[in-house]
mmCIF file of C-alpha atoms and ligand atoms in Angstrom:
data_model
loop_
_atom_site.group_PDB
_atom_site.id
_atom_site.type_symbol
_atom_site.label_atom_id
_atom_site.label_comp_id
_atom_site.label_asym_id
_atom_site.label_seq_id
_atom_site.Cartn_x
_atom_site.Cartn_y
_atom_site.Cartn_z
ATOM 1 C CA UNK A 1224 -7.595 17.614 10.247
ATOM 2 C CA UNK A 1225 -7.273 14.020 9.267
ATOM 3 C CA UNK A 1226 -4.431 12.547 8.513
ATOM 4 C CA UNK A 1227 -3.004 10.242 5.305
ATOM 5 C CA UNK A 1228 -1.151 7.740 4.941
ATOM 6 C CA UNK A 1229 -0.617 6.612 1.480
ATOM 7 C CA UNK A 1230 1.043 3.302 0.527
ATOM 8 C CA UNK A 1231 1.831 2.392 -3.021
ATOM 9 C CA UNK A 1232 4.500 -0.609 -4.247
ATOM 10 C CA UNK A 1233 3.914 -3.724 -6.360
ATOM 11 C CA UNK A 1234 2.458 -6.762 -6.001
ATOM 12 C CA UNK A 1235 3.588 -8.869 -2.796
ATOM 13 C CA UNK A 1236 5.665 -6.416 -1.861
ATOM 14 C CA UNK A 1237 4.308 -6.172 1.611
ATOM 15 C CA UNK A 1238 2.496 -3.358 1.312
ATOM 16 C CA UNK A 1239 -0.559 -4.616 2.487
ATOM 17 C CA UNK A 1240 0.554 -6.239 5.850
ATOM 18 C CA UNK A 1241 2.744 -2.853 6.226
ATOM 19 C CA UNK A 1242 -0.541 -0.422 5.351
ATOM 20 C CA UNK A 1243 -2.860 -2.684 8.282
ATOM 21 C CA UNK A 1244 -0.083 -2.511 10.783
ATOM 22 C CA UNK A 1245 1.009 0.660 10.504
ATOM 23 C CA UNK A 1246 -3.199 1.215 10.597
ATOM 24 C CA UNK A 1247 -3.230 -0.733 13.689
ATOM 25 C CA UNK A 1248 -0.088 1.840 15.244
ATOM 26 C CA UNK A 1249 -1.314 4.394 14.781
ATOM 27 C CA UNK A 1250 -5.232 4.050 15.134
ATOM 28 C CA UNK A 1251 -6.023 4.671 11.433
ATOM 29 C CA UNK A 1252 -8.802 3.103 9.551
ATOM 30 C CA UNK A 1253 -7.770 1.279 6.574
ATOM 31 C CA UNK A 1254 -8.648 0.302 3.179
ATOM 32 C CA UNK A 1255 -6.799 -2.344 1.149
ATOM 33 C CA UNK A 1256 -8.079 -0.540 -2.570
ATOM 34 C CA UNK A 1257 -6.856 -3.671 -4.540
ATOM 35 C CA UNK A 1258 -9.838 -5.337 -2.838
ATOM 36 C CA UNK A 1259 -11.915 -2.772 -5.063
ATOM 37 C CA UNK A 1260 -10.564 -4.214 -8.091
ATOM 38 C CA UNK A 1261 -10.839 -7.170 -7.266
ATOM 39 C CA UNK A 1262 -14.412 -7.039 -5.913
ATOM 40 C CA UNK A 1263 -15.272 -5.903 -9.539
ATOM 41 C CA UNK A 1264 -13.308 -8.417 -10.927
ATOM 42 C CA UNK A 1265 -15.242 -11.161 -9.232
ATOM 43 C CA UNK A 1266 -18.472 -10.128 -10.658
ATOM 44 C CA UNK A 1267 -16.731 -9.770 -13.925
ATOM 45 C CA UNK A 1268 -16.026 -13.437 -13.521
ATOM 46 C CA UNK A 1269 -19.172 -14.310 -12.517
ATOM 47 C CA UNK A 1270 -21.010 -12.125 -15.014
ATOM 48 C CA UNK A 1271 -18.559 -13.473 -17.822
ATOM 49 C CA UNK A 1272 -18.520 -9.646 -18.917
ATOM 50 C CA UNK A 1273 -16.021 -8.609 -21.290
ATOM 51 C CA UNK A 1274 -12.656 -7.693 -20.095
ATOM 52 C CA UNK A 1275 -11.805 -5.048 -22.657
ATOM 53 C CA UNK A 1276 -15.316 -3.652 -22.338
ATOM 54 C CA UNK A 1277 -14.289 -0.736 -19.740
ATOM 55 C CA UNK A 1278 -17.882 0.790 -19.754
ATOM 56 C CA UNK A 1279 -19.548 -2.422 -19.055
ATOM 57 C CA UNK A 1280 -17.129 -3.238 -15.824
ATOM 58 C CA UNK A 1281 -17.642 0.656 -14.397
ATOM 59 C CA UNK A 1282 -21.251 -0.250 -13.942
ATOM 60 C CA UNK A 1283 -20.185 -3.493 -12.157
ATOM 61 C CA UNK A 1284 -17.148 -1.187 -10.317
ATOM 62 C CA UNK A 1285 -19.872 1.397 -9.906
ATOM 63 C CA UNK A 1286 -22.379 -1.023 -7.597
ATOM 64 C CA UNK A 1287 -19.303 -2.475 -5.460
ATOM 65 C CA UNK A 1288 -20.627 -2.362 -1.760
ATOM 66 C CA UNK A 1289 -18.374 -2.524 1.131
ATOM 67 C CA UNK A 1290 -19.395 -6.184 3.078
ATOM 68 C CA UNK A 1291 -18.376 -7.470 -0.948
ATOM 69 C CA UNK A 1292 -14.761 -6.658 0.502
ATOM 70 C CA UNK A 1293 -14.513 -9.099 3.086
ATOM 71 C CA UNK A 1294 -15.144 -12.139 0.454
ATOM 72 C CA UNK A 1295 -12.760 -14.651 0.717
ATOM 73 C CA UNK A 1296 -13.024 -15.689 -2.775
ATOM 74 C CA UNK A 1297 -11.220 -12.048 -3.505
ATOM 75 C CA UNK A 1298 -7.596 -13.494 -2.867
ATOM 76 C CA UNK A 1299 -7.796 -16.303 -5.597
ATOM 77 C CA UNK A 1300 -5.318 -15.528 -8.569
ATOM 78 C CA UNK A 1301 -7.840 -15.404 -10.935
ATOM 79 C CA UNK A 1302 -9.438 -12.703 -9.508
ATOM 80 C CA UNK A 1303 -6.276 -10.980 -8.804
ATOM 81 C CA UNK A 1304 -5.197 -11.543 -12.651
ATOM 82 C CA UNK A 1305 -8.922 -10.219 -13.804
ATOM 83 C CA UNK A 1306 -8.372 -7.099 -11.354
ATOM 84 C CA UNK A 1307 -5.021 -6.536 -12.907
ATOM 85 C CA UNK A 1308 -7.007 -6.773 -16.362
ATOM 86 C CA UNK A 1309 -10.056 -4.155 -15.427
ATOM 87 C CA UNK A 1310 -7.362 -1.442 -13.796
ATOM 88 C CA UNK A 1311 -5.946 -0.769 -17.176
ATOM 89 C CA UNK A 1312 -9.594 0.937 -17.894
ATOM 90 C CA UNK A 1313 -10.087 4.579 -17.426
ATOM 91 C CA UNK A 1314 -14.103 4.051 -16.775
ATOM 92 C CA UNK A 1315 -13.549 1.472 -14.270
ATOM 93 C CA UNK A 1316 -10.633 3.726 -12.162
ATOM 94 C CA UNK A 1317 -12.961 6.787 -12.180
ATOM 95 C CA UNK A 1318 -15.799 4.556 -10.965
ATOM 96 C CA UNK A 1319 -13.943 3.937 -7.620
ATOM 97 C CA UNK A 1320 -12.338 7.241 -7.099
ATOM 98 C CA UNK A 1321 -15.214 8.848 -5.257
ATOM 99 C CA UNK A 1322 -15.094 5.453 -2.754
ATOM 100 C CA UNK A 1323 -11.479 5.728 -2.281
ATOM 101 C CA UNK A 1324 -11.384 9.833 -1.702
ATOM 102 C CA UNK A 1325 -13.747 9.905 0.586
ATOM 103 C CA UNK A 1326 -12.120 6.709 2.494
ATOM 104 C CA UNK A 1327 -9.491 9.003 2.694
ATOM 105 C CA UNK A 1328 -10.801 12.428 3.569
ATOM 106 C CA UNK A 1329 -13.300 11.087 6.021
ATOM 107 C CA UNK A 1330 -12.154 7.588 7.727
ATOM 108 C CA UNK A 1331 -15.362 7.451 9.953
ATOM 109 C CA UNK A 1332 -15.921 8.336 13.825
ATOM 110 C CA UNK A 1333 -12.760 7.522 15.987
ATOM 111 C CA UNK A 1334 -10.307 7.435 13.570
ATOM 112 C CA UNK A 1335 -7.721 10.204 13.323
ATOM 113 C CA UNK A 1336 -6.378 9.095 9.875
ATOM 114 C CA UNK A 1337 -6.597 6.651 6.989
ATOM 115 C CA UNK A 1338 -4.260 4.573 5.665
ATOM 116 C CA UNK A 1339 -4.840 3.476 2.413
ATOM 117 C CA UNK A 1340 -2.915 0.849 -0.066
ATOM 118 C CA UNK A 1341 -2.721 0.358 -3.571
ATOM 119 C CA UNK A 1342 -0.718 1.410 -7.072
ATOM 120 C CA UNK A 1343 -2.197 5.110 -7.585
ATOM 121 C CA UNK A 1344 -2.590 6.010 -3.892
ATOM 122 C CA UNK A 1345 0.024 8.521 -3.369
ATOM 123 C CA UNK A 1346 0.011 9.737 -7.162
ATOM 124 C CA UNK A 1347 -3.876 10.198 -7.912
ATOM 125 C CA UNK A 1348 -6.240 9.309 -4.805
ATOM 126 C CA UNK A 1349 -4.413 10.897 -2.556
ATOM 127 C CA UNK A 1350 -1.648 13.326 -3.975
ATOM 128 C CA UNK A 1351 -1.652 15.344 -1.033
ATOM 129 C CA UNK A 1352 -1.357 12.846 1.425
ATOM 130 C CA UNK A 1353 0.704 13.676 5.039
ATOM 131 C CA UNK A 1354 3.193 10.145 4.536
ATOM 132 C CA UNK A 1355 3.740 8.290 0.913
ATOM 133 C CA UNK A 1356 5.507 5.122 0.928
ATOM 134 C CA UNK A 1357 6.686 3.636 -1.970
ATOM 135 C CA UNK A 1358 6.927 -0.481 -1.134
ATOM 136 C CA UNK A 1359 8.851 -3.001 -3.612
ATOM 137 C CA UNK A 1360 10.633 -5.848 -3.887
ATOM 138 C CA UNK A 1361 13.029 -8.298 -6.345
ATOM 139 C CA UNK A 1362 10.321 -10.175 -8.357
ATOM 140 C CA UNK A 1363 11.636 -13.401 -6.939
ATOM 141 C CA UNK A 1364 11.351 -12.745 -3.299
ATOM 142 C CA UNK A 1365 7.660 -11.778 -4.129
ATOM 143 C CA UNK A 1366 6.779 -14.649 -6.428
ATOM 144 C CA UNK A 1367 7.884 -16.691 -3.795
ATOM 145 C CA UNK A 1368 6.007 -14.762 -1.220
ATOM 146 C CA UNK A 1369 2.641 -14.949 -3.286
ATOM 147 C CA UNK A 1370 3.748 -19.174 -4.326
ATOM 148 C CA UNK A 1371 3.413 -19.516 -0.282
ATOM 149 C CA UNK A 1372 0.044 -17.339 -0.081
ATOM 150 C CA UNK A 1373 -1.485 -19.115 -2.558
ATOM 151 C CA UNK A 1374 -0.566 -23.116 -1.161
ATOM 152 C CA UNK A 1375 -1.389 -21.641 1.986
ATOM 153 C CA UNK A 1376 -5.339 -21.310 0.134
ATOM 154 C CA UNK A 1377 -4.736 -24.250 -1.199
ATOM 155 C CA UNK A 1378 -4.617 -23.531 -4.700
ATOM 156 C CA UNK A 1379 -2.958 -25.835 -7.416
ATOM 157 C CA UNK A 1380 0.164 -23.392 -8.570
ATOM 158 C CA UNK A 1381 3.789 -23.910 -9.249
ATOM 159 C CA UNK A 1382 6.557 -21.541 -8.597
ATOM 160 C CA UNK A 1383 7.116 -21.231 -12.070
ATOM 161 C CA UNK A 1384 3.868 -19.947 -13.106
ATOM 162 C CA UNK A 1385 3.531 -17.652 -10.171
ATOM 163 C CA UNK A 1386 6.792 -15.867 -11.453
ATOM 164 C CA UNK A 1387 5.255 -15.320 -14.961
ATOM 165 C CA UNK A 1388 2.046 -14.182 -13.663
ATOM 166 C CA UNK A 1389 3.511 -11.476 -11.401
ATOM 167 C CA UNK A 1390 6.137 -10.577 -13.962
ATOM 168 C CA UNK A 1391 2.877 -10.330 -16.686
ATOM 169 C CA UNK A 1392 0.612 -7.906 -13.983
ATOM 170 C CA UNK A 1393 3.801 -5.928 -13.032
ATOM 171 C CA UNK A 1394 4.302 -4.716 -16.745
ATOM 172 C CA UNK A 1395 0.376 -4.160 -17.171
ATOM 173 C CA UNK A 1396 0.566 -2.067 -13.738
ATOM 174 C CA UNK A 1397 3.481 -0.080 -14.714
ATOM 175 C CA UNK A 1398 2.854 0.606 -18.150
ATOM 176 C CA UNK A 1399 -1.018 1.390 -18.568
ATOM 177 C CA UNK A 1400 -2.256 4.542 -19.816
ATOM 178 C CA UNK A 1401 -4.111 5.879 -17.021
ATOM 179 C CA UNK A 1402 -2.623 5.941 -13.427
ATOM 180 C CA UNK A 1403 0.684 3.473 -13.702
ATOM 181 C CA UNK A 1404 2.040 2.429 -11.171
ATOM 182 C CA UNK A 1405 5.240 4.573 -10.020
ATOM 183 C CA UNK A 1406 6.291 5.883 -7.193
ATOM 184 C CA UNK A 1407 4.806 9.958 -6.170
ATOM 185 C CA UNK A 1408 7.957 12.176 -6.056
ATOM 186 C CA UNK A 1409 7.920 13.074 -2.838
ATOM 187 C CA UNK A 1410 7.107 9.227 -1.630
ATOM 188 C CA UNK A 1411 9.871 7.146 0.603
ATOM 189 C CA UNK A 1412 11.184 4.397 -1.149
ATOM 190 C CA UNK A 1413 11.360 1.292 1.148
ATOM 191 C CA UNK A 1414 12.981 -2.196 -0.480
ATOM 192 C CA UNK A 1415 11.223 -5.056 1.389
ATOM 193 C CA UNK A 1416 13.648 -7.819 -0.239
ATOM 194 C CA UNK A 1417 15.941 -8.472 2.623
ATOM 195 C CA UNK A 1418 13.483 -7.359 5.219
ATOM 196 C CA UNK A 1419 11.643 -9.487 7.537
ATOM 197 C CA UNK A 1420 7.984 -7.897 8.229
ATOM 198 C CA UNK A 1421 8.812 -6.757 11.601
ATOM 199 C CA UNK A 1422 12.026 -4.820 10.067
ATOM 200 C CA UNK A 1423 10.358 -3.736 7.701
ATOM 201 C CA UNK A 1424 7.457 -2.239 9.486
ATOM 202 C CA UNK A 1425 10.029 -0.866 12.396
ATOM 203 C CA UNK A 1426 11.277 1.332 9.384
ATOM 204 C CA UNK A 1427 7.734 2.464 8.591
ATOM 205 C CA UNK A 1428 6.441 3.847 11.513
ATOM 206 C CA UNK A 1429 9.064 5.201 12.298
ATOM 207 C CA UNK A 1430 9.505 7.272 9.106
ATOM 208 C CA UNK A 1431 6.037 7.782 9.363
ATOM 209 C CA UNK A 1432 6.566 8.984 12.970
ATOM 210 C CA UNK A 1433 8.819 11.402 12.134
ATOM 211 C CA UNK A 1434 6.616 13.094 9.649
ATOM 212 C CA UNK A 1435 3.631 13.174 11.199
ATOM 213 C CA UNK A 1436 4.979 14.744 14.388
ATOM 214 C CA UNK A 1437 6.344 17.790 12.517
ATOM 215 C CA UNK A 1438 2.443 18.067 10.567
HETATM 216 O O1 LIG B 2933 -3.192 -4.931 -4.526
HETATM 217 P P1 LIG B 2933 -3.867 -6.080 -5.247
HETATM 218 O O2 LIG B 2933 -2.916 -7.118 -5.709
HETATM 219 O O3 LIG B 2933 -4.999 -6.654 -4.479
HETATM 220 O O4 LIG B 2933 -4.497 -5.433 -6.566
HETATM 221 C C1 LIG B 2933 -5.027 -6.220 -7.610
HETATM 222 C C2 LIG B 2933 -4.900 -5.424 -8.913
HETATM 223 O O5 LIG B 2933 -5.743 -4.269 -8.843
HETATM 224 C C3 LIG B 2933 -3.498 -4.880 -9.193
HETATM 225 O O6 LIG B 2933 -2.696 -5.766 -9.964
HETATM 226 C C4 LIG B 2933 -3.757 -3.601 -9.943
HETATM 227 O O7 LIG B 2933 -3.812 -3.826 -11.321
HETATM 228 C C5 LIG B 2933 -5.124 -3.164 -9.486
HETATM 229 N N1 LIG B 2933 -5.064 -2.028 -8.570
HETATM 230 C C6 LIG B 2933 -4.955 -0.773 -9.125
HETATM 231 N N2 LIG B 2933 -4.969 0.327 -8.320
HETATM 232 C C7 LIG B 2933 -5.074 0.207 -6.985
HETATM 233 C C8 LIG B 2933 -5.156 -1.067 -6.393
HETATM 234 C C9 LIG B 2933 -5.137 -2.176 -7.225
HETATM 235 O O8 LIG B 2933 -4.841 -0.643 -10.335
HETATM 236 N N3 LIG B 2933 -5.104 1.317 -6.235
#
């Protein structure tokens, strides 16, 4: 039986460079499901569809196809703050269940597992998953963390505005109707603040480890 490892946390909390490591480890295919969200919300941007109309963006999520997940254009803040936006939708989450679940329950030939990351992984995707981490940080450390990511793409931003941004998609994450972000009650809570990424990945596996070898 194929394994899961679900990863959940907020934004720039790690998660993702934890989820493709700990992929990497343990020879699990992996899916980054924020790039979902954002996929749609690039050709809600470049469709100039309506942000609040959630029927309209599930046929865009609906028509997402996976070589749209490699675009580079996906890590841009505006199409992580229009992603943010579009989650808040029922439609557009039910649209990319069926991609995620089956992601999940069948990674594709050589894989033993799938690890996938996100904000409803552990809690809706996945609720029986083998390993649920729950990944955060102080908003701070991870508005400086995403301030760096986004000079490093060369993008016009000050600290300042960063902060407010992530502050302004944490609230909309955590308090939207349908599948907020939280952590699953039986997920492992792992604080990424004062933790370098190899510390913080050492931690992971081998958690992760531990609980697969007694599956
Ligand atoms: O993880 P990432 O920052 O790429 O996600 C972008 C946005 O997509 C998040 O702010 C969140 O609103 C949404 N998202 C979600 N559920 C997921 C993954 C991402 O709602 N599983």
């Amino acid at each position: 039986m194929s394994k899961v490892i679900a990863i959940d946390g907020t934004f720039a909390s790690g998660k993702g460079t934890l989820a493709k490591r700990l992929a990497a480890h343990f020879g699990f295919a992996y899916l980054d499901t924020g790039k979902l969200y954002r996929a749609v919300g690039l050709r809600a941007l470049q469709t100039h569809t309506d942000m609040g109309d959630g029927k309209a963006l599930a046929g865009l999520a609906a028509k997402i196809k996976p070589a749209e997940l490699d675009n580079p254009e996906l890590k841009s803040g505006a199409v992580a703050a229009a992603a943010s936006k579009l989650a808040v939708h029922t439609e557009v989450r039910a649209a990319l269940f069926d991609y995620q679940r089956n992601f999940a329950l069948k990674p594709g030939k050589g894989f033993k597992g799938a690890v996938l990351d996100g904000r409803d992984i552990g809690t809706v995707i996945s609720p029986d998953a083998d390993v649920k981490l729950y990944i955060d940080a102080q908003p701070q450390v991870r508005a400086e963390r995403r301030y760096k990511e986004l000079l490093s793409y060369g993008e016009n931003v000050t600290l300042e505005k960063v902060a407010a941004d992530l502050a302004e998609r944490d609230h909309r994450d955590q308090n939207r109707d349908t599948a907020p972000l939280k952590p699953a009650a039986n997920a492992h809570l792992l604080d990424t603040t004062n933790l370098s990424i190899d510390a913080a990945f050492d931690r992971a596996k081998t958690l992760a480890e531990t609980i697969l070898s007694q599956k």
